[in-house]
């Protein structure tokens, strides 16, 4: 069977699953195990029509949930779809180890000036054991990064627009690559505290809410001029503009063209709904549930997130390995602040 015919058959089957309900389902039904084929089909269609040209890192994000018999094939299989894979370093090479392949790819991205695109995907629990600055592209789960978080004021931004000064250095005899990069210390962590997790369905959030209330209670004046109530509302969800529901099913549905991707923004009375004591309607309960699911999704992107206070009076969420006295640094470019 021709690939395009196969892809059309998948689309028809999934549309059939969702037909006959008279309206669009809140949770559309999906064919089990169809997501890899759907992702590939949508990428091929977009490439053929010239609508979008996907870079290699974007393709790795899109196909993160897919698997391959050989780890390196998860990388090599995407080269034909990538718009930026023409360099010799990307050529399939089955004689090299997975470590050698990913280090070669990463070094190429650094030379291009894409270092921040690597770092925002890497970090504690998200990188290869042999190298903390290279994202673990070949593992079977979705890479988490706050750089793509849909905040009310745009994506997270820290630094100038110039490419950072960076180079990859090989350590003698070990075969490991060390990244050297210039940055600027901007603040220091003075305390950290753990936050209880929210239940997977978003219904049991009382412990998490109590933790945030207690931890933000110390705020009387904030460096940016925001009120305590504003910080309490925005901090748990990373100031998200709308709900982010990042269950496995949500990621799989992202490739379905029959799903309405326009999610409504938060209601104007979100503060009262989440932190007030008014009696809520079933629809308002759903909004609050989505708020706390969004909070959990945001914390999941920050590698075992913990609450922190800083020397300059700020409060925030940082990776779980952060300690008192650890400095936050700004790297010269964009999307994401990193600690040292």
Short mmCIF file of C-alpha atoms in Angstrom, two decimals:
data_model
loop_
_atom_site.label_atom_id
_atom_site.label_comp_id
_atom_site.label_asym_id
_atom_site.label_seq_id
_atom_site.Cartn_x
_atom_site.Cartn_y
_atom_site.Cartn_z
CA UNK A 1 0.00 0.00 0.00
CA UNK A 2 1.20 3.49 -0.85
CA UNK A 3 2.14 5.56 2.22
CA UNK A 4 -0.26 8.40 1.41
CA UNK A 5 -3.14 5.92 1.07
CA UNK A 6 -2.15 4.34 4.39
CA UNK A 7 -2.16 7.75 6.08
CA UNK A 8 -5.58 8.62 4.62
CA UNK A 9 -6.92 5.32 5.98
CA UNK A 10 -5.73 6.20 9.49
CA UNK A 11 -7.39 9.61 9.27
CA UNK A 12 -10.66 8.09 8.07
CA UNK A 13 -10.66 5.49 10.84
CA UNK A 14 -10.16 8.10 13.55
CA UNK A 15 -12.81 10.37 12.08
CA UNK A 16 -15.12 7.36 12.09
CA UNK A 17 -14.47 6.78 15.78
CA UNK A 18 -15.59 10.33 16.51
CA UNK A 19 -18.59 10.51 14.18
CA UNK A 20 -22.21 10.22 15.22
CA UNK A 21 -21.97 12.20 18.45
CA UNK A 22 -23.61 15.33 17.02
CA UNK A 23 -20.89 17.58 18.42
CA UNK A 24 -17.15 17.62 18.96
CA UNK A 25 -16.07 15.52 21.92
CA UNK A 26 -14.14 17.20 24.70
CA UNK A 27 -11.77 14.19 24.63
CA UNK A 28 -11.71 12.88 21.02
CA UNK A 29 -11.15 9.16 20.64
CA UNK A 30 -7.84 8.10 19.12
CA UNK A 31 -6.55 4.91 17.55
CA UNK A 32 -4.22 3.12 19.90
CA UNK A 33 -0.58 3.14 18.70
CA UNK A 34 -1.40 5.41 15.73
CA UNK A 35 0.47 8.49 16.92
CA UNK A 36 3.90 7.76 15.38
CA UNK A 37 2.28 7.24 11.97
CA UNK A 38 0.15 10.35 12.44
CA UNK A 39 3.14 12.49 13.38
CA UNK A 40 5.08 11.23 10.37
CA UNK A 41 2.12 11.77 8.07
CA UNK A 42 1.54 15.35 9.21
CA UNK A 43 5.25 16.17 8.91
CA UNK A 44 5.46 14.70 5.38
CA UNK A 45 2.30 16.50 4.32
CA UNK A 46 3.58 19.83 5.62
CA UNK A 47 6.96 19.33 3.94
CA UNK A 48 5.41 18.38 0.58
CA UNK A 49 3.06 21.36 0.62
CA UNK A 50 5.86 23.73 1.60
CA UNK A 51 3.88 25.07 4.55
CA UNK A 52 6.44 24.34 7.24
CA UNK A 53 10.05 23.27 7.16
CA UNK A 54 10.90 21.48 10.37
CA UNK A 55 14.37 21.77 11.88
CA UNK A 56 15.95 18.65 13.31
CA UNK A 57 15.46 19.67 16.95
CA UNK A 58 11.79 20.38 16.30
CA UNK A 59 11.39 16.96 14.70
CA UNK A 60 12.98 15.34 17.74
CA UNK A 61 10.37 17.07 19.90
CA UNK A 62 7.55 15.94 17.62
CA UNK A 63 8.68 12.31 17.52
CA UNK A 64 9.85 12.03 21.13
CA UNK A 65 7.12 9.47 21.91
CA UNK A 66 8.22 7.16 19.06
CA UNK A 67 10.56 4.21 19.45
CA UNK A 68 13.17 2.52 17.29
CA UNK A 69 14.80 -0.90 17.44
CA UNK A 70 18.21 0.79 17.50
CA UNK A 71 18.56 4.02 19.46
CA UNK A 72 20.51 5.72 16.68
CA UNK A 73 17.66 5.06 14.24
CA UNK A 74 15.49 7.44 16.24
CA UNK A 75 17.92 10.12 15.03
CA UNK A 76 18.80 8.81 11.56
CA UNK A 77 15.16 8.20 10.55
CA UNK A 78 14.38 11.93 10.80
CA UNK A 79 17.24 13.22 8.64
CA UNK A 80 15.20 13.08 5.44
CA UNK A 81 12.51 15.33 6.95
CA UNK A 82 14.81 17.90 8.57
CA UNK A 83 15.45 21.19 6.82
CA UNK A 84 18.85 21.68 8.47
CA UNK A 85 20.55 18.27 8.29
CA UNK A 86 22.82 18.79 5.30
CA UNK A 87 26.16 18.81 7.12
CA UNK A 88 28.36 15.75 6.94
CA UNK A 89 28.19 15.36 10.75
CA UNK A 90 24.56 14.25 10.42
CA UNK A 91 25.22 11.39 7.99
CA UNK A 92 24.03 8.00 9.35
CA UNK A 93 26.93 6.22 11.00
CA UNK A 94 26.35 2.75 12.45
CA UNK A 95 30.01 2.22 13.28
CA UNK A 96 29.97 4.88 16.02
CA UNK A 97 28.44 4.48 19.47
CA UNK A 98 25.31 6.41 20.47
CA UNK A 99 27.55 8.61 22.63
CA UNK A 100 29.78 9.49 19.69
CA UNK A 101 26.78 10.22 17.45
CA UNK A 102 24.94 12.54 19.84
CA UNK A 103 28.14 14.37 20.79
CA UNK A 104 28.88 14.94 17.11
CA UNK A 105 25.35 16.23 16.50
CA UNK A 106 25.44 18.47 19.57
CA UNK A 107 28.83 19.95 18.62
CA UNK A 108 27.40 20.82 15.21
CA UNK A 109 24.47 22.65 16.83
CA UNK A 110 26.89 24.60 19.03
CA UNK A 111 28.90 25.72 16.00
CA UNK A 112 25.67 26.91 14.37
CA UNK A 113 24.82 29.02 17.41
CA UNK A 114 21.96 26.77 18.59
CA UNK A 115 23.40 26.19 22.03
CA UNK A 116 20.36 27.59 23.85
CA UNK A 117 18.11 25.26 21.87
CA UNK A 118 20.09 22.42 23.42
CA UNK A 119 20.28 23.78 26.96
CA UNK A 120 16.58 24.56 27.25
CA UNK A 121 15.87 20.87 26.55
CA UNK A 122 18.68 19.48 28.71
CA UNK A 123 19.26 19.47 32.45
CA UNK A 124 18.86 17.22 35.46
CA UNK A 125 17.01 13.98 34.58
CA UNK A 126 16.69 15.11 30.94
CA UNK A 127 20.22 14.52 29.62
CA UNK A 128 22.48 11.60 28.84
CA UNK A 129 24.43 10.21 31.78
CA UNK A 130 27.72 10.94 30.01
CA UNK A 131 26.91 14.59 29.25
CA UNK A 132 24.58 16.94 31.16
CA UNK A 133 24.23 19.55 28.40
CA UNK A 134 22.98 17.25 25.62
CA UNK A 135 19.23 16.39 25.81
CA UNK A 136 18.49 12.67 25.85
CA UNK A 137 16.95 12.67 22.38
CA UNK A 138 16.59 8.90 22.14
CA UNK A 139 14.58 8.12 25.25
CA UNK A 140 10.88 7.26 25.12
CA UNK A 141 9.20 10.23 26.73
CA UNK A 142 8.36 13.80 25.89
CA UNK A 143 11.20 16.33 26.43
CA UNK A 144 10.22 19.02 28.90
CA UNK A 145 11.26 22.66 28.54
CA UNK A 146 9.80 25.93 29.80
CA UNK A 147 11.05 27.69 26.66
CA UNK A 148 7.89 26.62 24.80
CA UNK A 149 5.52 27.40 27.68
CA UNK A 150 2.68 29.66 26.54
CA UNK A 151 2.95 32.40 29.17
CA UNK A 152 0.70 35.47 29.09
CA UNK A 153 3.59 37.75 28.11
CA UNK A 154 5.15 35.39 25.60
CA UNK A 155 7.83 32.74 25.93
CA UNK A 156 10.32 32.78 28.79
CA UNK A 157 13.13 35.16 27.95
CA UNK A 158 16.42 35.74 29.73
CA UNK A 159 19.29 37.55 28.08
CA UNK A 160 20.29 39.34 24.92
CA UNK A 161 19.48 38.26 21.39
CA UNK A 162 23.09 37.61 20.38
CA UNK A 163 24.32 34.04 20.19
CA UNK A 164 26.19 33.16 23.39
CA UNK A 165 29.93 32.68 23.38
CA UNK A 166 30.31 28.90 23.59
CA UNK A 167 32.63 26.13 22.50
CA UNK A 168 32.86 22.38 22.89
CA UNK A 169 36.08 21.05 24.36
CA UNK A 170 37.13 17.40 24.30
CA UNK A 171 38.58 16.14 27.58
CA UNK A 172 41.84 14.29 27.10
CA UNK A 173 41.50 10.52 26.96
CA UNK A 174 37.87 10.31 28.16
CA UNK A 175 36.03 10.88 24.90
CA UNK A 176 33.66 13.25 26.70
CA UNK A 177 32.64 16.70 25.47
CA UNK A 178 32.62 19.68 27.83
CA UNK A 179 30.63 22.80 26.99
CA UNK A 180 32.20 26.15 27.87
CA UNK A 181 29.79 29.09 27.81
CA UNK A 182 29.81 32.68 29.03
CA UNK A 183 27.11 34.03 31.32
CA UNK A 184 26.35 36.50 34.09
CA UNK A 185 25.32 35.83 37.69
CA UNK A 186 22.02 37.60 38.39
CA UNK A 187 20.81 36.32 41.77
CA UNK A 188 21.44 33.80 44.54
CA UNK A 189 19.08 31.23 46.07
CA UNK A 190 18.61 31.80 49.81
CA UNK A 191 16.18 28.95 50.57
CA UNK A 192 14.39 26.03 48.92
CA UNK A 193 11.29 24.03 49.88
CA UNK A 194 9.51 21.03 48.42
CA UNK A 195 5.95 21.19 47.11
CA UNK A 196 3.51 18.30 47.27
CA UNK A 197 2.46 16.86 43.93
CA UNK A 198 -1.03 17.12 42.49
CA UNK A 199 -2.97 13.96 41.67
CA UNK A 200 -2.81 12.92 38.02
CA UNK A 201 -6.46 13.77 37.41
CA UNK A 202 -6.07 17.20 39.02
CA UNK A 203 -8.76 16.62 41.66
CA UNK A 204 -6.54 16.33 44.76
CA UNK A 205 -4.62 19.59 44.95
CA UNK A 206 -5.26 20.72 48.53
CA UNK A 207 -1.74 19.90 49.72
CA UNK A 208 -0.14 21.71 46.80
CA UNK A 209 -2.36 24.76 47.32
CA UNK A 210 -1.52 24.86 51.03
CA UNK A 211 2.21 24.65 50.27
CA UNK A 212 2.09 27.59 47.85
CA UNK A 213 0.01 29.67 50.29
CA UNK A 214 2.44 29.06 53.14
CA UNK A 215 5.55 29.68 51.04
CA UNK A 216 4.31 32.92 49.49
CA UNK A 217 3.03 34.25 52.81
CA UNK A 218 6.42 35.91 53.41
CA UNK A 219 5.92 38.31 50.49
CA UNK A 220 4.99 41.83 51.57
CA UNK A 221 6.59 43.76 48.73
CA UNK A 222 7.92 42.26 45.51
CA UNK A 223 10.81 43.61 43.37
CA UNK A 224 8.59 43.81 40.28
CA UNK A 225 5.80 45.58 42.18
CA UNK A 226 3.31 42.73 41.84
CA UNK A 227 0.94 41.97 44.70
CA UNK A 228 1.04 38.83 46.82
CA UNK A 229 -2.25 37.68 45.28
CA UNK A 230 -0.86 38.13 41.78
CA UNK A 231 2.24 36.07 42.63
CA UNK A 232 0.08 33.38 44.23
CA UNK A 233 -2.02 33.10 41.07
CA UNK A 234 0.77 33.23 38.47
CA UNK A 235 3.69 31.38 40.07
CA UNK A 236 2.21 27.84 40.26
CA UNK A 237 1.27 27.87 36.56
CA UNK A 238 4.24 29.82 35.18
CA UNK A 239 1.86 32.66 34.29
CA UNK A 240 0.27 30.40 31.67
CA UNK A 241 -2.07 32.19 29.28
CA UNK A 242 -4.35 29.15 29.06
CA UNK A 243 -4.62 25.60 30.34
CA UNK A 244 -1.75 23.22 29.53
CA UNK A 245 -2.92 19.64 29.94
CA UNK A 246 0.13 17.52 29.25
CA UNK A 247 -1.03 13.98 29.77
CA UNK A 248 0.18 11.33 27.36
CA UNK A 249 -3.17 11.40 25.58
CA UNK A 250 -2.93 15.17 25.11
CA UNK A 251 0.41 14.82 23.34
CA UNK A 252 -0.89 12.08 21.10
CA UNK A 253 -3.95 14.12 20.18
CA UNK A 254 -1.78 17.07 19.20
CA UNK A 255 -1.28 15.49 15.77
CA UNK A 256 -4.97 14.96 15.05
CA UNK A 257 -6.26 17.45 12.53
CA UNK A 258 -9.87 17.00 13.65
CA UNK A 259 -9.08 18.29 17.16
CA UNK A 260 -9.76 21.97 17.77
CA UNK A 261 -6.41 23.33 18.94
CA UNK A 262 -7.82 26.71 20.03
CA UNK A 263 -7.97 26.49 23.80
CA UNK A 264 -9.80 29.26 25.62
CA UNK A 265 -7.80 31.61 27.80
CA UNK A 266 -8.42 31.74 31.54
CA UNK A 267 -11.61 33.51 32.69
CA UNK A 268 -11.22 37.01 34.13
CA UNK A 269 -12.26 35.81 37.61
CA UNK A 270 -9.60 33.06 37.80
CA UNK A 271 -8.16 34.50 41.04
CA UNK A 272 -11.50 34.20 42.82
CA UNK A 273 -12.22 30.75 41.39
CA UNK A 274 -8.88 29.24 42.46
CA UNK A 275 -8.15 31.06 45.71
CA UNK A 276 -11.53 32.44 46.75
CA UNK A 277 -14.21 30.74 48.86
CA UNK A 278 -17.21 31.17 46.54
CA UNK A 279 -19.38 28.17 45.71
CA UNK A 280 -18.44 26.99 42.23
CA UNK A 281 -20.54 25.57 39.43
CA UNK A 282 -19.50 22.31 37.70
CA UNK A 283 -18.06 24.37 34.84
CA UNK A 284 -16.06 26.50 37.28
CA UNK A 285 -14.82 23.35 39.03
CA UNK A 286 -13.46 22.21 35.67
CA UNK A 287 -11.55 25.50 35.31
CA UNK A 288 -9.97 25.03 38.75
CA UNK A 289 -9.08 21.43 37.92
CA UNK A 290 -7.40 22.61 34.71
CA UNK A 291 -5.52 25.28 36.67
CA UNK A 292 -3.94 22.68 38.95
CA UNK A 293 -3.25 20.28 36.09
CA UNK A 294 -1.45 23.19 34.42
CA UNK A 295 0.52 23.79 37.62
CA UNK A 296 1.63 20.16 37.66
CA UNK A 297 2.54 20.31 33.96
CA UNK A 298 4.68 23.39 34.61
CA UNK A 299 6.46 21.78 37.56
CA UNK A 300 7.09 18.66 35.48
CA UNK A 301 9.03 20.78 32.98
CA UNK A 302 11.47 21.88 35.68
CA UNK A 303 12.89 18.48 36.72
CA UNK A 304 11.47 17.75 40.19
CA UNK A 305 10.70 21.42 40.78
CA UNK A 306 11.12 22.97 44.21
CA UNK A 307 10.13 26.40 45.47
CA UNK A 308 12.91 28.93 46.07
CA UNK A 309 13.47 32.42 47.45
CA UNK A 310 16.34 34.57 46.24
CA UNK A 311 18.68 37.17 47.63
CA UNK A 312 16.99 39.93 45.62
CA UNK A 313 13.55 39.06 46.99
CA UNK A 314 12.13 36.94 44.18
CA UNK A 315 10.20 33.67 44.50
CA UNK A 316 10.05 30.93 41.91
CA UNK A 317 10.43 27.31 40.91
CA UNK A 318 13.84 25.76 40.22
CA UNK A 319 15.12 22.21 39.50
CA UNK A 320 15.10 19.81 42.43
CA UNK A 321 18.88 19.70 42.72
CA UNK A 322 19.10 23.42 43.49
CA UNK A 323 20.58 24.32 46.85
CA UNK A 324 20.86 27.34 49.09
CA UNK A 325 23.71 29.55 47.89
CA UNK A 326 23.41 28.35 44.28
CA UNK A 327 23.62 31.22 41.81
CA UNK A 328 21.25 31.80 38.92
CA UNK A 329 22.94 32.89 35.74
CA UNK A 330 21.87 34.54 32.53
CA UNK A 331 23.35 33.29 29.28
CA UNK A 332 23.66 35.67 26.39
CA UNK A 333 20.67 34.97 24.25
CA UNK A 334 17.10 33.93 24.91
CA UNK A 335 14.51 31.51 26.25
CA UNK A 336 15.23 30.35 29.74
CA UNK A 337 17.36 31.19 32.73
CA UNK A 338 19.90 28.63 33.88
CA UNK A 339 21.63 28.07 37.18
CA UNK A 340 25.28 27.45 37.92
#
